[in-house]
mmCIF file of C-alpha atoms in Angstrom:
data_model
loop_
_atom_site.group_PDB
_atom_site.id
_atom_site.type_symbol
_atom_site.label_atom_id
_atom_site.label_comp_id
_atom_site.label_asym_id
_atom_site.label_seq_id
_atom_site.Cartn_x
_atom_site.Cartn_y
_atom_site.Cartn_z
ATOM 1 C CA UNK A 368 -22.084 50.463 130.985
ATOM 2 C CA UNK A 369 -24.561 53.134 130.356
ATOM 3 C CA UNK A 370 -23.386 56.255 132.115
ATOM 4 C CA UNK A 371 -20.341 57.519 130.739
ATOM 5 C CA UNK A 372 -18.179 60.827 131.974
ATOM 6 C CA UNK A 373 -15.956 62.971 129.924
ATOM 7 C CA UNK A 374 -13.473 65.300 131.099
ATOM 8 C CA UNK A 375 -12.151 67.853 128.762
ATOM 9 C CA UNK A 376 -13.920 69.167 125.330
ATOM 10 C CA UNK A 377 -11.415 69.482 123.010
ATOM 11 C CA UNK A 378 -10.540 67.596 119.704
ATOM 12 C CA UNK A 379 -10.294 63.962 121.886
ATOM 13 C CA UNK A 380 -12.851 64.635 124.238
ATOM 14 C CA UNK A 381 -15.351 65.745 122.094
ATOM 15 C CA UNK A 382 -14.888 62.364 119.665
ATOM 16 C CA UNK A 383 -15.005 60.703 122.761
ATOM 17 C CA UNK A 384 -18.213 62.004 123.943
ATOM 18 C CA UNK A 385 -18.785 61.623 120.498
ATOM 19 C CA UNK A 386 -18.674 58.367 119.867
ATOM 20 C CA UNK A 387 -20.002 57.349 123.049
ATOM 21 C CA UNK A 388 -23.752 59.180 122.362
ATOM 22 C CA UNK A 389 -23.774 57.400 118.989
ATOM 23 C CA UNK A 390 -23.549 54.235 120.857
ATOM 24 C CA UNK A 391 -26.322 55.074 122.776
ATOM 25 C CA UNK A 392 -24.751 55.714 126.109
ATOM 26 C CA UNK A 393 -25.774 58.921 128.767
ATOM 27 C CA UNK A 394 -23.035 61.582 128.674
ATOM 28 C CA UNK A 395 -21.835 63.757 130.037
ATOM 29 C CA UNK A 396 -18.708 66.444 129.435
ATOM 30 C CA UNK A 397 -17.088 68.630 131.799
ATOM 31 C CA UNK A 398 -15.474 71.706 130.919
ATOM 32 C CA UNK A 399 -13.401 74.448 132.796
ATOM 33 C CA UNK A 400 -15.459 76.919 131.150
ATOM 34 C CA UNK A 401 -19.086 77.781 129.346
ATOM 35 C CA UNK A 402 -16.544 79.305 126.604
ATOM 36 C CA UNK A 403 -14.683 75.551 126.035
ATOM 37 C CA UNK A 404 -17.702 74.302 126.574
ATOM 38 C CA UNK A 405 -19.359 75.950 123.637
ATOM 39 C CA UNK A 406 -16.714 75.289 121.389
ATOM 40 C CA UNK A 407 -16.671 71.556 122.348
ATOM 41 C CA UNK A 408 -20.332 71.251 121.484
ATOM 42 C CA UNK A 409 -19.778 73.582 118.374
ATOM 43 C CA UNK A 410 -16.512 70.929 117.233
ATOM 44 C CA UNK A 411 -19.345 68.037 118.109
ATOM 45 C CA UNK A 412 -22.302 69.545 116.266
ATOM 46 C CA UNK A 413 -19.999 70.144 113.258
ATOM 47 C CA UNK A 414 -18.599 66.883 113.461
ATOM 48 C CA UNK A 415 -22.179 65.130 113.651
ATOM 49 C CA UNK A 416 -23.791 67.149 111.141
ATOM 50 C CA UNK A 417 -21.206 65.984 108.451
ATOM 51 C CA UNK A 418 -22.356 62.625 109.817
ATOM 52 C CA UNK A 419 -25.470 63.004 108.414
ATOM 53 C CA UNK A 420 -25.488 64.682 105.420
ATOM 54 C CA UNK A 421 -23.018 61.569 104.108
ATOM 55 C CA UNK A 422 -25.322 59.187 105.338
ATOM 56 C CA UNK A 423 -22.784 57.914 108.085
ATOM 57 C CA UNK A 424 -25.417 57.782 110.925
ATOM 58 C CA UNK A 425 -27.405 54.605 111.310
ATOM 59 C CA UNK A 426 -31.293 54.105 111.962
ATOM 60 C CA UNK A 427 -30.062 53.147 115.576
ATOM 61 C CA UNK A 428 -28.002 56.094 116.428
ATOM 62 C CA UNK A 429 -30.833 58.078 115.037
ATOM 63 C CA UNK A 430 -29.822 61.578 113.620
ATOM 64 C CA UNK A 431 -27.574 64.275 114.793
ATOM 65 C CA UNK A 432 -30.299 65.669 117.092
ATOM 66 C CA UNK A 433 -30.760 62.621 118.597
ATOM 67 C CA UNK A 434 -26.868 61.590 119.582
ATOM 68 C CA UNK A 435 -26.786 65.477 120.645
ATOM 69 C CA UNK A 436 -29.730 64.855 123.255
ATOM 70 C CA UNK A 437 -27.983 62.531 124.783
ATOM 71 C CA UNK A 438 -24.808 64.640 125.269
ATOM 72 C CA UNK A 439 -24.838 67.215 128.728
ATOM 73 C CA UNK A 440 -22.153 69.642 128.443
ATOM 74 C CA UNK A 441 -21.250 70.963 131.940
ATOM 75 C CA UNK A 442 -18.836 72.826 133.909
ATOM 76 C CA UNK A 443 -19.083 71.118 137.485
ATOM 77 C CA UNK A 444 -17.608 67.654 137.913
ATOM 78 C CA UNK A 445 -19.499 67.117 140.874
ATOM 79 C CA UNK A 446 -21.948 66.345 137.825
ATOM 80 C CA UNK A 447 -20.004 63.037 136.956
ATOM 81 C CA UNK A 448 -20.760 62.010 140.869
ATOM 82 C CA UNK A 449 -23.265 58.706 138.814
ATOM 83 C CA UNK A 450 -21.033 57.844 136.258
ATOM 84 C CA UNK A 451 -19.997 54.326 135.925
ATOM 85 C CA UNK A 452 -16.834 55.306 133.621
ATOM 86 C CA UNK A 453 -14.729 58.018 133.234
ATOM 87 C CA UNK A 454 -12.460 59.156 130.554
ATOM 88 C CA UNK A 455 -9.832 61.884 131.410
ATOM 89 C CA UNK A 456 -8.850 64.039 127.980
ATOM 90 C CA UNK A 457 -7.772 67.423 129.484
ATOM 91 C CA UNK A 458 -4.255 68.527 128.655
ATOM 92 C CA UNK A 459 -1.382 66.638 128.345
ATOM 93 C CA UNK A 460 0.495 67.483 131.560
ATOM 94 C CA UNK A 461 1.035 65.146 134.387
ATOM 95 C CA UNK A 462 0.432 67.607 137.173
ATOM 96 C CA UNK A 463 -3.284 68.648 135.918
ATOM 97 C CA UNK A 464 -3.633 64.916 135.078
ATOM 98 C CA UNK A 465 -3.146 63.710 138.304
ATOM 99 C CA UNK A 466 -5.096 66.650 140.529
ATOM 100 C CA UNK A 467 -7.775 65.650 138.624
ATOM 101 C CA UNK A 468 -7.860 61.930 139.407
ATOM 102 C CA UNK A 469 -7.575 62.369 142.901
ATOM 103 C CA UNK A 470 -10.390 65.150 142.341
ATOM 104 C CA UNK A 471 -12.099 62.920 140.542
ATOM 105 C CA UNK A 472 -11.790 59.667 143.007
ATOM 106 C CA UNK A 473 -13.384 61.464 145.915
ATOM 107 C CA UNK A 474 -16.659 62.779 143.075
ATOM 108 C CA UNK A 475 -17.666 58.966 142.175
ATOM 109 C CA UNK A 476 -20.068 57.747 144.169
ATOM 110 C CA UNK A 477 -20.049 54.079 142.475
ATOM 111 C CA UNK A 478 -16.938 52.124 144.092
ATOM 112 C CA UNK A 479 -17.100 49.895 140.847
ATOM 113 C CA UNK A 480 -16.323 52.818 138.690
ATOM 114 C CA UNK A 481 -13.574 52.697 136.306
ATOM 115 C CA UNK A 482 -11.427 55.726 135.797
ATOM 116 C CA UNK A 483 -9.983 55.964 132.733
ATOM 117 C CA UNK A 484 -6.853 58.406 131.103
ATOM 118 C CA UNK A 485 -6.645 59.187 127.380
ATOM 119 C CA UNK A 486 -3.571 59.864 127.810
ATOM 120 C CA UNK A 487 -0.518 59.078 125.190
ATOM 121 C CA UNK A 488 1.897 59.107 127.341
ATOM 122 C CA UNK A 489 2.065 59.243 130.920
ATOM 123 C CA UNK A 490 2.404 56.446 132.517
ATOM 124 C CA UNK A 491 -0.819 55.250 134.383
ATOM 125 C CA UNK A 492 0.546 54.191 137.478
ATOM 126 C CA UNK A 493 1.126 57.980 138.347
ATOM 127 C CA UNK A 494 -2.643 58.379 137.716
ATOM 128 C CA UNK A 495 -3.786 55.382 139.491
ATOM 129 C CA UNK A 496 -1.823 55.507 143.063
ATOM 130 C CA UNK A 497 -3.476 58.984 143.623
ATOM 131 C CA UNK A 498 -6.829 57.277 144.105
ATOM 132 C CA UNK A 499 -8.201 54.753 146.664
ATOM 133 C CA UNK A 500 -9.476 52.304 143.388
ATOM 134 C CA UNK A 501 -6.318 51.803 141.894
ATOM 135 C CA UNK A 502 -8.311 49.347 140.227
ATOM 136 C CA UNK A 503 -10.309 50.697 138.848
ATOM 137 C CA UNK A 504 -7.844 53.106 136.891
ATOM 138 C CA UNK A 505 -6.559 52.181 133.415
ATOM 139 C CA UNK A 506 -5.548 54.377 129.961
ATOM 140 C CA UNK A 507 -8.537 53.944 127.027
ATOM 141 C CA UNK A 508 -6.728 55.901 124.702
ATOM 142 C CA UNK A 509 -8.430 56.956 121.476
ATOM 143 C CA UNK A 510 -7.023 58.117 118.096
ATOM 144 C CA UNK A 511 -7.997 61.235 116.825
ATOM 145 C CA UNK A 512 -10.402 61.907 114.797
ATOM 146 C CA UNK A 513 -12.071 59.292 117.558
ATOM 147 C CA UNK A 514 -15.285 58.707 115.016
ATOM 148 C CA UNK A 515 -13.000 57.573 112.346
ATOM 149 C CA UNK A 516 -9.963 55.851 113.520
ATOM 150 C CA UNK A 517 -10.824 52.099 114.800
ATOM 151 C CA UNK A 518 -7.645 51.569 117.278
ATOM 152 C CA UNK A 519 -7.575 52.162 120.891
ATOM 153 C CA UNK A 520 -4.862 51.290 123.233
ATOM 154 C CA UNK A 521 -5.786 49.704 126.378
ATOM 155 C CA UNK A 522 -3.073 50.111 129.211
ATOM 156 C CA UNK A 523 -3.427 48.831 132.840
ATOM 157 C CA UNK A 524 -1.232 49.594 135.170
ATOM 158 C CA UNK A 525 0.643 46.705 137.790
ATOM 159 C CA UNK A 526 -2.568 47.598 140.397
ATOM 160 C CA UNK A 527 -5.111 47.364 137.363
ATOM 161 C CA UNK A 528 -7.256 44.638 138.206
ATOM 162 C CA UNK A 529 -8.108 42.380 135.351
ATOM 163 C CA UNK A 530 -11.781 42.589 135.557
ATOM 164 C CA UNK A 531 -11.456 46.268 135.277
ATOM 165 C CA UNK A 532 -9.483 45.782 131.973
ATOM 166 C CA UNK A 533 -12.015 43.393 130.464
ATOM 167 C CA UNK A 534 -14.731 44.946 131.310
ATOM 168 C CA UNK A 535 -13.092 48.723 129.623
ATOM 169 C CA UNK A 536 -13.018 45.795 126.242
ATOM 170 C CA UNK A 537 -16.443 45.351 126.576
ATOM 171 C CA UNK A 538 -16.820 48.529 126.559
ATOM 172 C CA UNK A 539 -14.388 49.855 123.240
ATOM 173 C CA UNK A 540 -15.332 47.351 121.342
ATOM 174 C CA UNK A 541 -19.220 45.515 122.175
ATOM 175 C CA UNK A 542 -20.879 49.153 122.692
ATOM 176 C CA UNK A 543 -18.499 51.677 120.421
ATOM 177 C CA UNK A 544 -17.332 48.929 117.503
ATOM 178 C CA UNK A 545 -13.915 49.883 117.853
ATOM 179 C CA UNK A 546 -10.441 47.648 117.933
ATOM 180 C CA UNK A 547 -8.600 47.576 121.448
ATOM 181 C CA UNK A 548 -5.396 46.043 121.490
ATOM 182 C CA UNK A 549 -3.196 45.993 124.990
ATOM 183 C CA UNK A 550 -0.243 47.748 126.230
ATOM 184 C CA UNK A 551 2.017 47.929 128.819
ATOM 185 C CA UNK A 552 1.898 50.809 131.012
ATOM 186 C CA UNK A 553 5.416 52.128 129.043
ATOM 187 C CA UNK A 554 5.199 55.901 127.832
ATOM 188 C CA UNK A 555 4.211 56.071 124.771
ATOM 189 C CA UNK A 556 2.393 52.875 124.847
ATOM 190 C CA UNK A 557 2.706 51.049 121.574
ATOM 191 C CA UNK A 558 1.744 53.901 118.681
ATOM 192 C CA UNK A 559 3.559 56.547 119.873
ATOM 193 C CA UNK A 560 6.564 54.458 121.427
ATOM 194 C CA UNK A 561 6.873 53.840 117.437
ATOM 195 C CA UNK A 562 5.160 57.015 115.769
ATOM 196 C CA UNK A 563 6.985 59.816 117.705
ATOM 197 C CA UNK A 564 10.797 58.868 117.159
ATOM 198 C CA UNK A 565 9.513 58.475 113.394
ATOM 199 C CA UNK A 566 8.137 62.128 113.518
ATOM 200 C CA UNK A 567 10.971 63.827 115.007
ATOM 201 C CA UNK A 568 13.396 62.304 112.328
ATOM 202 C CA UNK A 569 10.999 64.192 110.156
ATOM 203 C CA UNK A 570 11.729 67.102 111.743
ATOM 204 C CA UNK A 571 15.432 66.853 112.510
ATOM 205 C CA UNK A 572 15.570 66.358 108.490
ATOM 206 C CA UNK A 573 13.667 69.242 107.915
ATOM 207 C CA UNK A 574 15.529 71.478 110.507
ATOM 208 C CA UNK A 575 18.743 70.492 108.759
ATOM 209 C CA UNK A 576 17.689 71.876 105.433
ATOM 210 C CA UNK A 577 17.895 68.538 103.693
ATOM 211 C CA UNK A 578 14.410 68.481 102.316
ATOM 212 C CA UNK A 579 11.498 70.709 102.331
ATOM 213 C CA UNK A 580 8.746 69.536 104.479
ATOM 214 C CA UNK A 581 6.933 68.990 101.067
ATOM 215 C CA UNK A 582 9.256 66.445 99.803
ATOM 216 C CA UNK A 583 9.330 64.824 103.304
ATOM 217 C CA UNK A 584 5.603 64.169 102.998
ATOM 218 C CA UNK A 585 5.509 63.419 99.629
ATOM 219 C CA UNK A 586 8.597 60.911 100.121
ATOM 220 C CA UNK A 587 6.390 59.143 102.538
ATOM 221 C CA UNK A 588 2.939 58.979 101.066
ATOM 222 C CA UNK A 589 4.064 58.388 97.421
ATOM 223 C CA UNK A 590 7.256 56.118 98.367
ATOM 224 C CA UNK A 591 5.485 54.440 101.400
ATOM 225 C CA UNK A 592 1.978 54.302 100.420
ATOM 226 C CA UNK A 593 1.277 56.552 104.259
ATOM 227 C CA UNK A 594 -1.789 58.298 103.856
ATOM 228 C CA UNK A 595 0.015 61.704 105.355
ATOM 229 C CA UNK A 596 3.708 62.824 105.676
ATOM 230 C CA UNK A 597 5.077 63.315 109.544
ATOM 231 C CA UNK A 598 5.366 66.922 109.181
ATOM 232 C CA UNK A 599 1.637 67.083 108.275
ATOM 233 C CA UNK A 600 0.582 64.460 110.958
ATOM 234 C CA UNK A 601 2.592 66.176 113.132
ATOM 235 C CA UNK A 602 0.394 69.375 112.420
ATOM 236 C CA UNK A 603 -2.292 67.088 113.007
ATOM 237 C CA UNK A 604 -1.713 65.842 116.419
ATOM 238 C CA UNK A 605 -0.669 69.112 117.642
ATOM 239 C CA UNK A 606 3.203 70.356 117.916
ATOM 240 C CA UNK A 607 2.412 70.788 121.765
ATOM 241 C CA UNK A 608 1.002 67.107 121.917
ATOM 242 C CA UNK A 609 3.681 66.083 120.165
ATOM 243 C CA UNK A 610 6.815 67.272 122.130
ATOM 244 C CA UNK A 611 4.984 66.906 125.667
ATOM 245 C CA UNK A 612 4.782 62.740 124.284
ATOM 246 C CA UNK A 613 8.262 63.418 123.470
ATOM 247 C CA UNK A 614 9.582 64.591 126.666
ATOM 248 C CA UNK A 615 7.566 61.973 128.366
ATOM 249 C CA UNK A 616 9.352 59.303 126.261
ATOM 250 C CA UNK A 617 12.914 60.592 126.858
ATOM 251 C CA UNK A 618 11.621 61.128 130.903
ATOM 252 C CA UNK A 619 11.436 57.671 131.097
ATOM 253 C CA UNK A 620 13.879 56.046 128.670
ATOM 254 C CA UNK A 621 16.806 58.621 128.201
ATOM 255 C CA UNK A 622 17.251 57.899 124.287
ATOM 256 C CA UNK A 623 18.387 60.295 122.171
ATOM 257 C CA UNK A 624 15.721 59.575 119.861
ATOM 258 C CA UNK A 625 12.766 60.270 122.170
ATOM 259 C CA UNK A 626 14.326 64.043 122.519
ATOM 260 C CA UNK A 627 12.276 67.127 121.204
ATOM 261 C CA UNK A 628 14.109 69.024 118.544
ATOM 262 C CA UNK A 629 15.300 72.368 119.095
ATOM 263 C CA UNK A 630 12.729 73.166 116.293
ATOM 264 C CA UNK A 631 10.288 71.760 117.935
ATOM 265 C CA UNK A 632 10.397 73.402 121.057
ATOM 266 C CA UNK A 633 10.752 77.008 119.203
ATOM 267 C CA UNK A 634 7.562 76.653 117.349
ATOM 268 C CA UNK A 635 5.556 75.466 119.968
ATOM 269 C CA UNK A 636 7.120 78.469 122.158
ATOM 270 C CA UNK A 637 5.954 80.799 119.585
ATOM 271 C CA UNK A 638 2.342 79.167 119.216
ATOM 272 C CA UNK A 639 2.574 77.764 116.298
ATOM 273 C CA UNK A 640 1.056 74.605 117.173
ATOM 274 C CA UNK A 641 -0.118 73.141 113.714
ATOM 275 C CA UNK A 642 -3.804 72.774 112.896
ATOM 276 C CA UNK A 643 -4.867 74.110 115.909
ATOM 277 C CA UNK A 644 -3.516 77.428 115.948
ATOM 278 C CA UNK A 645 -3.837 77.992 111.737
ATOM 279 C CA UNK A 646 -0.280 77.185 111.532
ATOM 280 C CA UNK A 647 2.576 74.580 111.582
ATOM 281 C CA UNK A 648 4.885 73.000 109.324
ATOM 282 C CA UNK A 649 1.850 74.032 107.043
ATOM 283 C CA UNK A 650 -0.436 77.115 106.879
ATOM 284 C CA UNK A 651 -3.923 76.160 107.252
#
């Protein structure tokens, strides 16, 4: 595996391409736009350049310049046509999701190609049965930030072949050093089938005016040793990311749990989408 595609330079898909460069590997990202473009390779530069100045790049990666040479930011995904693996990160809506597989099925020129979704929480048979290498398709989903969280969920669907699966290990965790544990193709997977009913307790507490977000978080990180409260992870994720998981959990599983606050869905209405935006539970 030495010519890797990206698709989508946001927060995931720039960590992605990211960590992918430091490895070594050819890149390249695709982006709607030169605009998203140039704030994807702004987000990576930053990123990289923090890298460096703690010391956090090795001799083999070489320095910031060097993982940046290897990265080709482009608009046309006809560019990808080489590739021998793909990872989806656009936005997290099935629809766009799945015209781009079946965009990106008939752009691959290598049959062997594996298709991947970083998806974190539709299921990938949806993705998969769009293409003629249903396969080949499987979710590699990163956490964010991608350069410093280990974990990544590996999720074939009931067409995934098993070679294709192994193979995506070699990949995660022989060329990028990172931890991939499996998953059933189940929305939500394994993290956020646990993380996002956990989060939007957080928020049903808050909404009810029994504790400030501030105590929430505090309750959590001082009384259960978490690194971050849910209201602030929350921010984190992204309010939008984290009701479209939601509604994909309920979608499939109809629990009251899995359902999006009324909150929830009124902040991201008015754009208040957490870290992203400048504001959230928290003003950043």
């Amino acid at each position: 595996m030495e010519r890797v595609g990206v698709v989508g330079f946001g927060l995931m898909g720039a960590g992605i391409a990211e960590v992918s460069a430091r490895a070594g590997l050819d890149v390249v990202v695709v982006d709607a736009d030169q605009a998203a473009l140039d704030r994807g390779r702004s987000r990576l530069e930053a990123s990289l350049r923090r890298a460096e100045a703690k010391g956090k790049l090795t001799a083999a990666e070489g320095s910031a310049d060097d993982v940046l040479a290897r990265i080709r930011p482009v608009t046309e995904l006809d560019a990808l046509a080489d590739r021998q693996l793909v990872v989806e990160a656009i936005v997290e809506d099935e629809a766009a999701k799945v015209d781009l597989f079946r965009t990106l099925d008939k752009t691959l020129t290598d049959d062997q190609a594996i298709l991947a979704s970083n998806t974190s929480s539709i299921p990938i048979m949806k993705l998969g049965v769009v293409t003629q290498r249903p396969e080949h398709v499987l979710g590699i989903h990163f956490f964010n930030p991608v350069p410093v969280l280990k974990l990544v969920e590996l999720v074939p669907s009931l067409l995934t072949a098993p070679e294709t699966t192994e193979r995506s290990r070699a990949f995660v965790q022989d060329r990028l050093g990172k931890q991939a544990i499996d998953c059933q193709d189940r929305a939500g997977f394994v993290v956020n089938a646990l993380l996002i009913p956990f989060i939007l307790s957080a928020i049903r507490m808050y909404e009810s005016g029994f504790a400030s977000a501030e105590d929430i978080d505090q309750g959590l990180v001082l009384g259960a040793a978490h690194p971050q409260g849910p209201l602030a992870l929350a921010d984190l994720i992204g309010l939008d990311t984290t009701k479209a998981v939601a509604e994909s959990l309920y979608e499939e599983f109809k629990e009251p749990l899995y359902a999006a606050p009324p909150l929830l869905q009124r902040m991201v209405d008015a754009g208040l989408l957490g870290r992203k935006s400048g504001r959230g539970f928290y003003t950043y």
